[in-house]
Amino acid sequence: MINNTYFVAMQNIYRLPVKKITLIAAIMAFAVQFGKAQAVYVPYSYQLDQKFNASIYSLDNSFHTSLKPFLVDSIIAPKYNEIMNRLYDSTRKSWVIRKIFNEHLFDVKTKEYTFYADYLPDLQIGRDVNNHITTDLNTRGYQLGGTIGNNFFFYSSGYENQGKFPAYYSNIINSINLIPGQAYNRNPGKASADWSYVSAIVSYTPIKQLNITLGQDKTFIGDGYRSLLLSDFAPNYPLLRLTANLGKVQYMIEWAYMEDQGAPRFDTPFGNNRRKWGAFHYLDWNVSKRLSFGYYDAIITSEANDSGQLHSFDPNFVNPIVYSNSFNSTPSQPDNALMGFTGKYKIFDKTALYAQVLLDRVSGSGFFSGGNNSNTNGVQIGIRGADLFKVNSFNYLFEFNTVKPYTYQSAQPITSYTNFEEPLGDPLGANFREFIGILNYTTGPFDFMGQINYAKYGTSPTGTNAGNDVNQPYVASSAPTSVGQGIATDLYYAEGTISVLINPKYNLRFEVGGVFRAEKTALADNKTVWLTFGLRSTFRQLYHDF
C-alpha cells in the first residue's frame, strides 16, 4: 500500500534567494572551462517540436525526447538546419529580398561569436461569428540570440500586445485578469486586452555532458501535446535548470521562482502577489533505442507564511538527489509534493507510444476508479509519429488524458501546482477526461494543421469545490468522488490553419485559421465559430483549446 507518508518525504524546501541562484549558476559556469559542446537552444512549441518527429523517433538513435526545450545536438541538427533554411534561394542577391525571405534582420557570424535579431509581427484580424465580434491581435515583438564560442548561447524574445478576442476567451481573461499562458491584462474588464511579456535565457554547456540554463522561461516534460507533470501552459517564470546527459541517462534538476495572487483571493495580509518556490527533478533512462522510462518529482512551497515571515534556510532545496528532501512541512504551512512516471516505446520507425502517470495523493484502493479525494492522480496515453501513410512530413498525434478531482490542490492555496494561478499541468486543471488528435502536413512553403479535441469535465457550482479548480484549498474528505462531478460539461473543439511561409528564420508567414468550439452543460450551450487571417511570426505556443 502506498500512502501519503511516502510523499511527505519531499516536504522540506529551502527558500533560496534569486541572488544566490544567480551566484550558483555563475560558479558552476566558470568552474569547468574545458571541452567543446553545442549549446544552441530551440524555443519550445508543439508546432515546431512535431517537425522533429522523424528524427527523434527514429529507430536509429536514442534521443531523449521528453525534456523540452531541446538543445541542438548531432541527432536533430540536420533537421533543425533544414527547418531554418527552408526555401533558401542562393540566387537572391538583393539585401532587402534576402532579409525578407531568407535571413535574420541582423545576422553576424564570426569565429568567436554569432548574433542575430528580428522584428516579430503578429497581426491578425478575425470574426467571432456567433457573437458578432470583430477580433484582432496587434503584437510587436523581437527576438535576439547568439553564441559565444562553442559553449555559450543566449536568447531573448519580448512581445507588446493588444487584442480583442472571441466571447469565450474574453470571459476566461476577465475571470482571471490574465491572458492565459502570457501575462496580466492591463485593461481589466474592457473589450480590448493589453499585455506584454518577455522570455530570456542564457545557456552554458561547459562539457558535452552538462548544460546550465538560467533565465525567464518554461519547461515541458513529456512526449505529448499536453503534459500532466510540467507543461508550458502557465506564464514564464525565473528558473535555473541543470541537465546532465550521460549516454542512456538524462537527469534534470530545476529551481523556479513563481507567484500567485495575494489578497483578496487568499484572504491574507499581503497587498500584492505572493511568491513561491518550485523544485523539480526528472530522470530519463533510454533502456534501448525503442524503450525509455522516466521518473519525475516536484515540490511547491511558499516563500513566506501568512504573516509575511520568510522561512529559514534549508539546504535540502539544493540537494540534487531525487526524493531526498527532509521533513519540515507544518500543518499551517504545507508544501505541495507530487511525483510521476513517463514511458515511451517506438513501435515502428518514426512512431512512438507514450504515457505519463501522475501521483499526487495515493491510497491503497481506488487508483483508477472512484474512492475519495485521498487518491488523486492522472494518466496520459498517446501515439505520435511522422510520415503517416508513408507521406513525407505528414506528422500526427492522438492522445488521451484524465486527471481525478482535487489533484494538484494544496491545503494552502499559495502552494497549489500553479504559476499566476494557471495550471502547471493540463489547462483543464483537474476533474476531466480529454481526447486530442492533431495532424500536420508541410509541402514547399505550405503548412496545413488540423486539431480536434473532446473533453468531459465537471465545474464547481458557486461556493463549492468540485475538484476542477486547482487553486481551491484541498480539504480531505471521505465523500465519494468521480471524474466529471459537479456541473457536467462537454467541450468540443476543432481548429484548422493553412499558412504560407515567408521567412523560416522566425516562422514569418501568412496564415488563415478557423476555430469551432462548443461548450455544453445542463445550464447553457455556448458555441463559437472564429475565423482569423493575418501576418504571423515566431514559434511561440498560444493555447485557445480549453
Coordinates of C-alpha atoms in Angstrom, one line a residue:
M1 CA 0.0 0.0 0.0
I2 CA 1.3 3.5 -0.9
N3 CA 0.1 6.3 1.4
N4 CA 0.7 9.9 2.0
T5 CA 3.7 9.3 4.2
Y6 CA 5.7 8.4 1.1
F7 CA 5.1 11.8 -0.3
V8 CA 5.8 13.6 2.9
A9 CA 9.5 12.7 2.2
M10 CA 9.5 15.6 -0.2
Q11 CA 8.1 18.2 2.1
N12 CA 11.2 20.2 3.1
I13 CA 12.2 23.0 0.7
Y14 CA 14.9 25.7 1.1
R15 CA 13.7 29.2 0.1
L16 CA 16.7 30.3 -2.0
P17 CA 17.0 34.0 -2.9
V18 CA 17.3 34.9 -6.5
K19 CA 20.8 36.4 -5.9
K20 CA 22.0 33.0 -4.6
I21 CA 20.6 31.2 -7.6
T22 CA 22.5 33.5 -9.9
L23 CA 25.7 33.0 -7.8
I24 CA 25.4 29.2 -8.1
A25 CA 24.9 29.5 -11.8
A26 CA 28.0 31.7 -12.2
I27 CA 30.1 29.5 -10.0
M28 CA 29.2 26.4 -12.0
A29 CA 29.6 28.1 -15.3
F30 CA 33.1 29.2 -14.6
A31 CA 34.2 26.2 -12.6
V32 CA 34.5 24.0 -15.6
Q33 CA 36.4 25.5 -18.5
F34 CA 37.3 22.7 -20.8
G35 CA 35.8 20.7 -23.7
K36 CA 33.6 21.8 -26.6
A37 CA 29.9 21.3 -26.8
Q38 CA 26.9 22.6 -28.7
A39 CA 24.7 25.0 -26.7
V40 CA 22.1 26.2 -29.2
Y41 CA 18.6 26.2 -27.7
V42 CA 15.3 25.6 -29.6
P43 CA 12.4 27.6 -28.2
Y44 CA 9.6 25.1 -27.5
S45 CA 6.2 25.0 -29.1
Y46 CA 4.3 22.0 -30.4
Q47 CA 4.1 23.4 -33.9
L48 CA 7.9 23.4 -34.1
D49 CA 8.5 20.3 -31.9
Q50 CA 6.4 18.0 -34.1
K51 CA 8.6 18.8 -37.1
F52 CA 11.4 16.8 -35.4
N53 CA 9.3 13.6 -35.2
A54 CA 11.1 11.8 -38.0
S55 CA 14.4 12.4 -36.4
I56 CA 13.8 11.9 -32.7
Y57 CA 11.5 8.9 -33.0
S58 CA 13.8 7.1 -35.5
L59 CA 15.0 3.6 -34.5
D60 CA 18.5 4.7 -35.5
N61 CA 19.0 6.7 -32.3
S62 CA 18.3 7.0 -28.6
F63 CA 17.5 10.7 -28.4
H64 CA 16.0 11.9 -25.1
T65 CA 12.7 13.2 -26.3
S66 CA 10.7 14.1 -23.2
L67 CA 12.6 17.1 -21.8
K68 CA 12.0 20.3 -23.6
P69 CA 13.2 22.8 -24.8
F70 CA 15.7 20.8 -26.9
L71 CA 19.3 21.7 -27.3
V72 CA 20.6 21.2 -30.8
D73 CA 22.8 18.1 -31.0
S74 CA 24.1 15.8 -33.7
I75 CA 20.7 14.0 -33.9
I76 CA 18.4 16.9 -34.5
A77 CA 21.0 19.3 -36.1
P78 CA 20.3 18.2 -39.7
K79 CA 16.5 18.7 -39.3
Y80 CA 17.0 22.0 -37.4
N81 CA 19.2 23.3 -40.2
E82 CA 16.6 22.2 -42.7
I83 CA 13.8 24.0 -40.9
M84 CA 15.8 27.2 -40.5
N85 CA 16.8 27.2 -44.2
R86 CA 13.6 26.0 -45.9
L87 CA 13.1 27.6 -49.3
Y88 CA 16.5 29.1 -49.3
D89 CA 17.4 30.6 -52.7
S90 CA 21.1 31.4 -53.2
T91 CA 20.3 33.4 -56.3
R92 CA 18.7 36.2 -54.3
K93 CA 21.3 39.0 -54.3
S94 CA 19.3 42.0 -53.1
W95 CA 19.8 42.8 -49.4
V96 CA 16.2 43.6 -49.0
I97 CA 14.9 40.4 -50.7
R98 CA 17.3 38.3 -48.6
K99 CA 16.2 39.8 -45.4
I100 CA 12.5 39.3 -46.2
F101 CA 12.8 35.7 -47.4
N102 CA 16.0 34.1 -46.2
E103 CA 17.8 35.8 -43.4
H104 CA 17.6 37.3 -39.9
L105 CA 17.1 41.1 -39.9
F106 CA 20.5 41.3 -38.2
D107 CA 22.9 38.4 -38.6
V108 CA 26.5 38.4 -37.6
K109 CA 28.8 35.4 -37.8
T110 CA 32.4 35.3 -36.8
K111 CA 34.8 32.6 -35.4
E112 CA 34.4 33.9 -31.9
Y113 CA 30.7 34.7 -31.7
T114 CA 27.4 34.9 -33.6
F115 CA 24.5 37.3 -33.2
Y116 CA 21.0 37.6 -34.8
A117 CA 18.0 39.8 -34.2
D118 CA 14.5 40.0 -35.7
Y119 CA 11.3 42.1 -35.5
L120 CA 8.4 39.8 -34.8
P121 CA 5.0 40.9 -36.0
D122 CA 1.8 39.0 -35.1
L123 CA -1.0 40.9 -36.8
Q124 CA -4.5 39.3 -37.1
I125 CA -8.0 40.2 -37.9
G126 CA -10.9 37.9 -37.3
R127 CA -14.6 37.4 -36.6
D128 CA -16.5 35.7 -33.8
V129 CA -19.4 34.8 -36.0
N130 CA -21.8 33.7 -33.3
N131 CA -21.4 36.7 -31.0
H132 CA -20.9 39.2 -33.8
I133 CA -17.5 40.4 -32.5
T134 CA -14.6 41.5 -34.7
T135 CA -11.4 40.2 -33.2
D136 CA -7.9 41.5 -33.7
L137 CA -4.3 40.9 -32.4
N138 CA -1.7 43.6 -32.7
T139 CA 1.7 42.2 -31.5
R140 CA 5.0 43.9 -31.9
G141 CA 7.8 41.6 -30.8
Y142 CA 11.5 41.0 -31.1
Q143 CA 13.9 38.1 -30.8
L144 CA 17.6 38.1 -30.4
G145 CA 20.2 35.4 -29.8
G146 CA 23.6 34.2 -30.4
T147 CA 26.6 32.2 -29.3
I148 CA 30.0 33.0 -27.7
G149 CA 32.5 30.3 -28.6
N150 CA 31.1 26.8 -28.8
N151 CA 29.7 26.6 -25.3
F152 CA 27.6 29.7 -24.6
F153 CA 24.2 30.6 -26.0
F154 CA 21.8 33.4 -25.2
Y155 CA 18.3 34.1 -26.4
S156 CA 15.5 36.6 -25.6
S157 CA 12.1 37.4 -27.1
G158 CA 9.6 40.0 -26.0
Y159 CA 6.1 41.0 -27.0
E160 CA 3.9 44.1 -26.6
N161 CA 0.3 43.1 -27.3
Q162 CA -3.2 44.5 -27.7
G163 CA -6.0 42.2 -28.7
K164 CA -9.8 41.6 -28.8
F165 CA -10.9 38.0 -28.6
P166 CA -14.0 35.9 -29.1
A167 CA -16.5 35.9 -26.3
Y168 CA -15.5 32.6 -24.7
Y169 CA -11.8 33.6 -24.5
S170 CA -12.7 37.1 -23.2
N171 CA -14.7 35.5 -20.4
I172 CA -11.7 33.4 -19.4
I173 CA -9.5 36.5 -19.4
N174 CA -11.9 38.6 -17.4
S175 CA -12.4 35.8 -14.8
I176 CA -8.7 35.6 -14.0
N177 CA -7.5 39.0 -15.3
L178 CA -4.7 37.2 -17.2
I179 CA -4.1 36.3 -20.8
P180 CA -3.7 32.5 -20.4
G181 CA -0.1 31.5 -20.6
Q182 CA 1.2 35.0 -21.0
A183 CA 0.7 37.9 -18.6
Y184 CA -1.7 40.1 -16.7
N185 CA -4.2 42.1 -18.6
R186 CA -3.6 45.9 -18.2
N187 CA -7.2 46.7 -19.3
P188 CA -9.3 44.5 -16.9
G189 CA -13.0 44.5 -17.8
K190 CA -12.5 46.3 -21.1
A191 CA -13.3 44.9 -24.6
S192 CA -9.7 45.0 -25.7
A193 CA -6.9 43.5 -23.7
D194 CA -3.4 45.0 -23.3
W195 CA -0.4 43.0 -22.1
S196 CA 3.3 42.3 -22.5
Y197 CA 5.9 39.6 -21.6
V198 CA 9.5 38.6 -22.1
S199 CA 11.5 35.4 -22.3
A200 CA 15.2 35.4 -21.7
I201 CA 17.8 32.7 -21.1
V202 CA 21.5 32.1 -21.0
S203 CA 22.6 28.6 -21.7
Y204 CA 26.1 27.3 -20.9
T205 CA 27.4 23.9 -21.9
P206 CA 30.9 23.6 -20.4
I207 CA 31.2 19.9 -21.3
K208 CA 29.2 17.7 -23.6
Q209 CA 27.6 16.0 -20.6
L210 CA 26.3 19.2 -18.8
N211 CA 24.1 22.1 -19.6
I212 CA 23.3 25.0 -17.3
T213 CA 20.3 27.3 -18.2
L214 CA 19.3 30.4 -16.3
G215 CA 16.5 32.8 -17.2
Q216 CA 12.8 33.5 -17.6
D217 CA 11.2 30.7 -19.5
K218 CA 9.2 27.5 -19.2
T219 CA 10.0 23.7 -19.2
F220 CA 7.9 20.9 -20.7
I221 CA 8.2 17.3 -19.7
G222 CA 6.7 14.5 -21.8
D223 CA 6.2 13.4 -25.4
G224 CA 2.6 14.6 -25.7
Y225 CA 0.7 17.7 -26.7
R226 CA -0.2 18.1 -23.1
S227 CA 1.8 17.3 -20.0
L228 CA 0.3 16.3 -16.7
L229 CA 3.7 16.7 -15.0
L230 CA 5.1 20.0 -16.1
S231 CA 3.7 21.9 -19.2
D232 CA 4.2 25.2 -21.0
F233 CA 0.7 26.5 -20.3
A234 CA 1.3 28.8 -17.3
P235 CA 3.2 32.1 -17.8
N236 CA 7.0 32.3 -17.8
Y237 CA 8.9 32.1 -14.6
P238 CA 12.5 32.7 -13.4
L239 CA 14.4 29.4 -13.4
L240 CA 17.7 27.7 -13.0
R241 CA 17.9 24.3 -14.8
L242 CA 20.8 21.9 -14.8
T243 CA 20.7 19.0 -17.3
A244 CA 23.2 16.1 -17.3
N245 CA 23.4 13.8 -20.3
L246 CA 25.2 10.6 -19.5
G247 CA 24.5 8.5 -22.6
K248 CA 21.4 6.5 -21.9
V249 CA 20.6 8.6 -18.8
Q250 CA 19.5 12.2 -18.8
Y251 CA 19.0 13.9 -15.4
M252 CA 17.4 17.4 -14.9
I253 CA 17.1 19.4 -11.8
E254 CA 15.3 22.8 -11.9
W255 CA 14.5 25.5 -9.4
A256 CA 11.8 28.0 -10.2
Y257 CA 10.5 31.2 -8.5
M258 CA 6.8 31.6 -9.1
E259 CA 3.9 33.6 -7.8
D260 CA 0.1 33.7 -7.4
Q261 CA -2.3 36.5 -6.5
G262 CA -2.4 37.7 -2.9
A263 CA -5.4 39.3 -1.2
P264 CA -8.3 39.2 -1.6
R265 CA -8.3 35.7 -3.1
F266 CA -6.2 34.1 -0.4
D267 CA -7.5 36.3 2.4
T268 CA -4.0 37.2 3.6
P269 CA -2.4 40.5 4.7
F270 CA -0.3 40.5 1.5
G271 CA -1.2 43.5 -0.6
N272 CA 0.4 42.1 -3.8
N273 CA 1.3 38.8 -5.3
R274 CA 2.7 36.1 -3.1
R275 CA 5.8 34.2 -4.1
K276 CA 6.6 30.6 -4.0
W277 CA 9.4 28.2 -4.9
G278 CA 9.3 25.1 -7.1
A279 CA 11.9 22.3 -7.2
F280 CA 11.7 19.7 -10.0
H281 CA 13.7 16.5 -10.7
Y282 CA 13.4 14.5 -13.9
L283 CA 15.4 11.3 -14.7
D284 CA 15.0 9.8 -18.1
W285 CA 16.5 6.4 -19.0
N286 CA 16.8 5.1 -22.5
V287 CA 16.7 1.4 -21.9
S288 CA 17.2 0.8 -25.6
K289 CA 16.7 2.6 -28.9
R290 CA 13.0 1.7 -28.6
L291 CA 12.2 1.9 -24.9
S292 CA 12.6 4.6 -22.3
F293 CA 11.3 5.3 -18.8
G294 CA 11.3 8.5 -16.8
Y295 CA 10.8 9.5 -13.1
Y296 CA 9.6 12.9 -12.0
D297 CA 9.1 14.7 -8.7
A298 CA 8.1 18.2 -7.7
I299 CA 7.6 20.4 -4.7
I300 CA 5.9 23.7 -4.4
T301 CA 6.5 25.7 -1.3
S302 CA 5.6 29.2 -0.1
E303 CA 8.3 31.9 0.3
A304 CA 6.7 33.2 3.5
N305 CA 4.0 32.3 5.9
D306 CA 0.6 34.0 6.1
S307 CA 2.1 36.7 8.3
G308 CA 4.8 37.6 5.8
Q309 CA 7.7 36.0 7.7
L310 CA 10.3 34.4 5.4
H311 CA 11.1 30.8 6.0
S312 CA 14.6 29.8 7.2
F313 CA 17.4 28.3 5.1
D314 CA 17.1 24.6 4.3
P315 CA 20.0 23.1 2.3
N316 CA 17.7 20.2 1.2
F317 CA 16.4 22.6 -1.5
V318 CA 19.6 22.3 -3.5
N319 CA 20.1 18.6 -2.9
P320 CA 20.3 17.0 -6.4
I321 CA 19.2 13.6 -5.3
V322 CA 15.6 12.8 -6.2
Y323 CA 13.3 12.2 -3.3
S324 CA 15.9 13.2 -0.8
N325 CA 14.2 16.2 0.9
S326 CA 13.6 16.0 4.6
F327 CA 10.6 16.6 6.9
N328 CA 9.9 20.3 7.7
S329 CA 6.4 21.0 6.4
T330 CA 3.9 22.1 9.0
P331 CA 0.1 21.8 9.0
S332 CA -0.3 25.6 8.9
Q333 CA 2.2 26.0 6.0
P334 CA 2.0 22.7 4.0
D335 CA 4.2 22.2 0.9
N336 CA 2.7 20.5 -2.1
A337 CA 4.5 17.4 -3.4
L338 CA 3.8 15.1 -6.3
M339 CA 5.6 12.6 -8.5
G340 CA 5.1 10.9 -11.8
F341 CA 6.5 8.5 -14.4
T342 CA 6.9 8.7 -18.2
G343 CA 7.3 5.9 -20.7
K344 CA 7.9 5.7 -24.4
Y345 CA 8.1 2.8 -26.9
K346 CA 8.9 3.1 -30.6
I347 CA 6.5 0.6 -32.1
F348 CA 7.7 1.4 -35.6
D349 CA 10.4 3.6 -37.1
K350 CA 9.3 7.2 -36.6
T351 CA 6.3 6.2 -34.5
A352 CA 6.1 6.0 -30.7
L353 CA 3.6 5.1 -28.0
Y354 CA 4.0 7.3 -24.9
A355 CA 2.4 7.6 -21.5
Q356 CA 2.5 9.5 -18.2
V357 CA 1.3 8.6 -14.7
L358 CA 0.9 11.4 -12.2
L359 CA 0.7 10.6 -8.5
D360 CA -0.4 13.4 -6.1
R361 CA -2.1 11.6 -3.2
V362 CA -2.1 7.8 -3.2
S363 CA -4.0 5.3 -1.1
G364 CA -4.3 1.5 -1.5
S365 CA -7.5 1.4 -3.4
G366 CA -9.5 3.3 -6.0
F367 CA -6.5 4.3 -8.1
F368 CA -8.3 4.1 -11.4
S369 CA -11.9 4.3 -10.1
G370 CA -14.0 6.3 -7.6
G371 CA -12.9 6.3 -4.0
N372 CA -12.5 9.7 -2.2
N373 CA -10.1 12.6 -2.5
S374 CA -7.4 10.8 -0.6
N375 CA -6.5 9.3 -4.0
T376 CA -5.7 11.9 -6.7
N377 CA -3.8 11.1 -9.8
G378 CA -3.7 11.4 -13.6
V379 CA -2.9 9.3 -16.6
Q380 CA -1.9 10.1 -20.2
I381 CA -1.7 7.7 -23.1
G382 CA -0.8 8.7 -26.7
I383 CA 0.8 7.9 -30.0
R384 CA 2.7 10.2 -32.3
G385 CA 5.0 10.0 -35.3
A386 CA 6.0 11.1 -38.8
D387 CA 5.3 10.2 -42.4
L388 CA 1.8 8.9 -41.9
F389 CA 0.7 6.7 -44.8
K390 CA 4.3 7.0 -46.0
V391 CA 3.7 10.6 -46.9
N392 CA 6.9 12.6 -46.1
S393 CA 6.4 15.4 -43.5
F394 CA 2.9 14.2 -42.5
N395 CA 3.1 14.2 -38.7
Y396 CA 0.4 13.1 -36.3
L397 CA -0.6 12.8 -32.6
F398 CA -3.5 11.1 -30.9
E399 CA -3.7 11.5 -27.1
F400 CA -6.0 10.7 -24.1
N401 CA -5.6 12.5 -20.7
T402 CA -7.5 12.1 -17.5
V403 CA -7.0 13.7 -14.0
K404 CA -9.1 13.0 -11.0
P405 CA -10.8 15.7 -8.9
Y406 CA -8.7 17.6 -6.4
T407 CA -5.4 16.7 -8.0
Y408 CA -2.7 19.4 -7.7
Q409 CA -4.7 21.2 -5.0
S410 CA -3.0 22.1 -1.7
A411 CA -4.4 22.8 1.8
Q412 CA -2.8 26.2 1.5
P413 CA -3.8 27.7 -1.9
I414 CA -0.4 29.5 -2.4
T415 CA 1.3 26.2 -2.8
S416 CA -1.1 24.9 -5.4
Y417 CA 0.5 23.4 -8.6
T418 CA 0.2 26.7 -10.5
N419 CA 2.0 29.9 -11.6
F420 CA 0.0 33.1 -11.7
E421 CA -3.0 30.8 -10.8
E422 CA -2.6 29.0 -14.1
P423 CA -2.1 25.2 -14.0
L424 CA 1.4 23.8 -14.4
G425 CA -0.2 20.7 -15.9
D426 CA -3.1 20.4 -18.3
P427 CA -5.0 23.7 -19.0
L428 CA -8.2 22.0 -17.8
G429 CA -6.8 21.6 -14.3
A430 CA -8.3 18.5 -12.8
N431 CA -11.6 16.5 -12.8
F432 CA -11.6 15.8 -16.6
R433 CA -11.1 13.3 -19.4
E434 CA -9.7 14.6 -22.7
F435 CA -9.1 13.3 -26.2
I436 CA -6.9 15.1 -28.7
G437 CA -6.0 14.5 -32.3
I438 CA -3.6 16.6 -34.4
L439 CA -2.4 16.3 -38.0
N440 CA 0.2 18.4 -39.7
Y441 CA 1.5 18.3 -43.3
T442 CA 4.2 20.5 -44.8
T443 CA 5.0 20.8 -48.5
G444 CA 7.1 23.6 -50.0
P445 CA 6.0 26.9 -48.4
F446 CA 2.6 25.5 -47.3
D447 CA 1.8 24.1 -43.9
F448 CA -1.6 22.5 -43.0
M449 CA -2.6 21.8 -39.4
G450 CA -5.8 20.3 -38.1
Q451 CA -6.8 19.6 -34.5
I452 CA -9.8 18.0 -32.8
N453 CA -10.4 17.9 -29.0
Y454 CA -13.2 16.5 -26.9
A455 CA -13.2 16.9 -23.2
K456 CA -15.7 15.9 -20.4
Y457 CA -15.2 17.6 -17.1
G458 CA -17.0 19.0 -14.1
T459 CA -17.1 22.5 -12.8
S460 CA -17.9 23.8 -9.4
P461 CA -21.2 25.4 -8.5
T462 CA -20.8 28.7 -6.8
G463 CA -19.5 28.3 -3.3
T464 CA -18.4 24.7 -3.7
N465 CA -15.3 22.8 -4.7
A466 CA -15.9 20.0 -7.2
G467 CA -12.2 19.5 -7.7
N468 CA -11.6 21.1 -11.1
D469 CA -10.1 24.4 -9.9
V470 CA -6.5 23.6 -8.8
N471 CA -6.3 26.9 -6.9
Q472 CA -9.1 25.9 -4.4
P473 CA -7.9 24.7 -1.0
Y474 CA -7.7 21.0 -0.6
V475 CA -9.8 19.6 2.3
A476 CA -9.6 15.8 3.0
S477 CA -13.0 14.1 2.7
S478 CA -14.4 10.6 2.8
A479 CA -17.1 11.6 0.3
P480 CA -17.0 9.6 -2.9
T481 CA -15.6 11.3 -6.0
S482 CA -15.7 10.7 -9.7
V483 CA -14.3 12.4 -12.8
G484 CA -16.8 14.9 -14.1
Q485 CA -18.5 15.5 -10.8
G486 CA -20.1 19.0 -10.3
I487 CA -21.7 20.7 -13.3
A488 CA -21.1 18.1 -16.1
T489 CA -19.6 19.8 -19.1
D490 CA -18.9 18.6 -22.7
L491 CA -16.3 20.6 -24.7
Y492 CA -15.9 20.1 -28.4
Y493 CA -13.1 21.9 -30.2
A494 CA -11.8 21.9 -33.7
E495 CA -9.2 24.1 -35.3
G496 CA -7.6 24.3 -38.7
T497 CA -4.9 26.5 -40.1
I498 CA -3.3 27.0 -43.5
S499 CA -0.1 29.0 -43.7
V500 CA 2.3 30.2 -46.4
L501 CA 5.9 30.5 -45.2
I502 CA 7.8 33.8 -46.0
N503 CA 10.9 33.6 -43.8
P504 CA 11.8 30.4 -41.9
K505 CA 14.3 32.0 -39.5
Y506 CA 11.4 33.2 -37.3
N507 CA 8.5 31.5 -38.9
L508 CA 7.1 34.6 -40.7
R509 CA 4.0 33.5 -42.6
F510 CA 0.6 34.4 -43.8
E511 CA -1.9 32.3 -42.0
V512 CA -5.7 31.7 -42.2
G513 CA -7.4 29.8 -39.5
G514 CA -10.8 28.7 -38.2
V515 CA -12.0 27.5 -34.8
F516 CA -15.2 25.8 -33.8
R517 CA -15.9 25.5 -30.1
A518 CA -19.0 24.2 -28.3
E519 CA -19.3 24.0 -24.5
K520 CA -22.4 22.2 -23.3
T521 CA -23.8 22.0 -19.8
A522 CA -27.2 21.4 -18.3
L523 CA -27.4 25.2 -17.8
A524 CA -26.0 26.5 -21.1
D525 CA -25.0 25.6 -24.7
N526 CA -22.3 28.1 -25.9
K527 CA -21.0 27.9 -29.5
T528 CA -18.2 29.8 -31.1
V529 CA -17.1 30.0 -34.8
W530 CA -14.0 32.1 -35.0
L531 CA -12.3 32.9 -38.3
T532 CA -8.9 34.6 -38.5
F533 CA -6.4 35.9 -41.0
G534 CA -3.0 37.6 -40.5
L535 CA 0.7 38.0 -40.8
R536 CA 2.3 36.0 -38.1
S537 CA 5.7 35.1 -36.8
T538 CA 7.6 33.1 -34.1
F539 CA 7.2 29.6 -32.9
R540 CA 5.6 30.6 -29.6
Q541 CA 2.8 28.4 -28.3
L542 CA -0.6 30.2 -27.7
Y543 CA -3.4 27.9 -26.4
H544 CA -7.0 28.5 -27.2
D545 CA -8.3 24.9 -26.9
F546 CA -9.8 24.8 -23.4

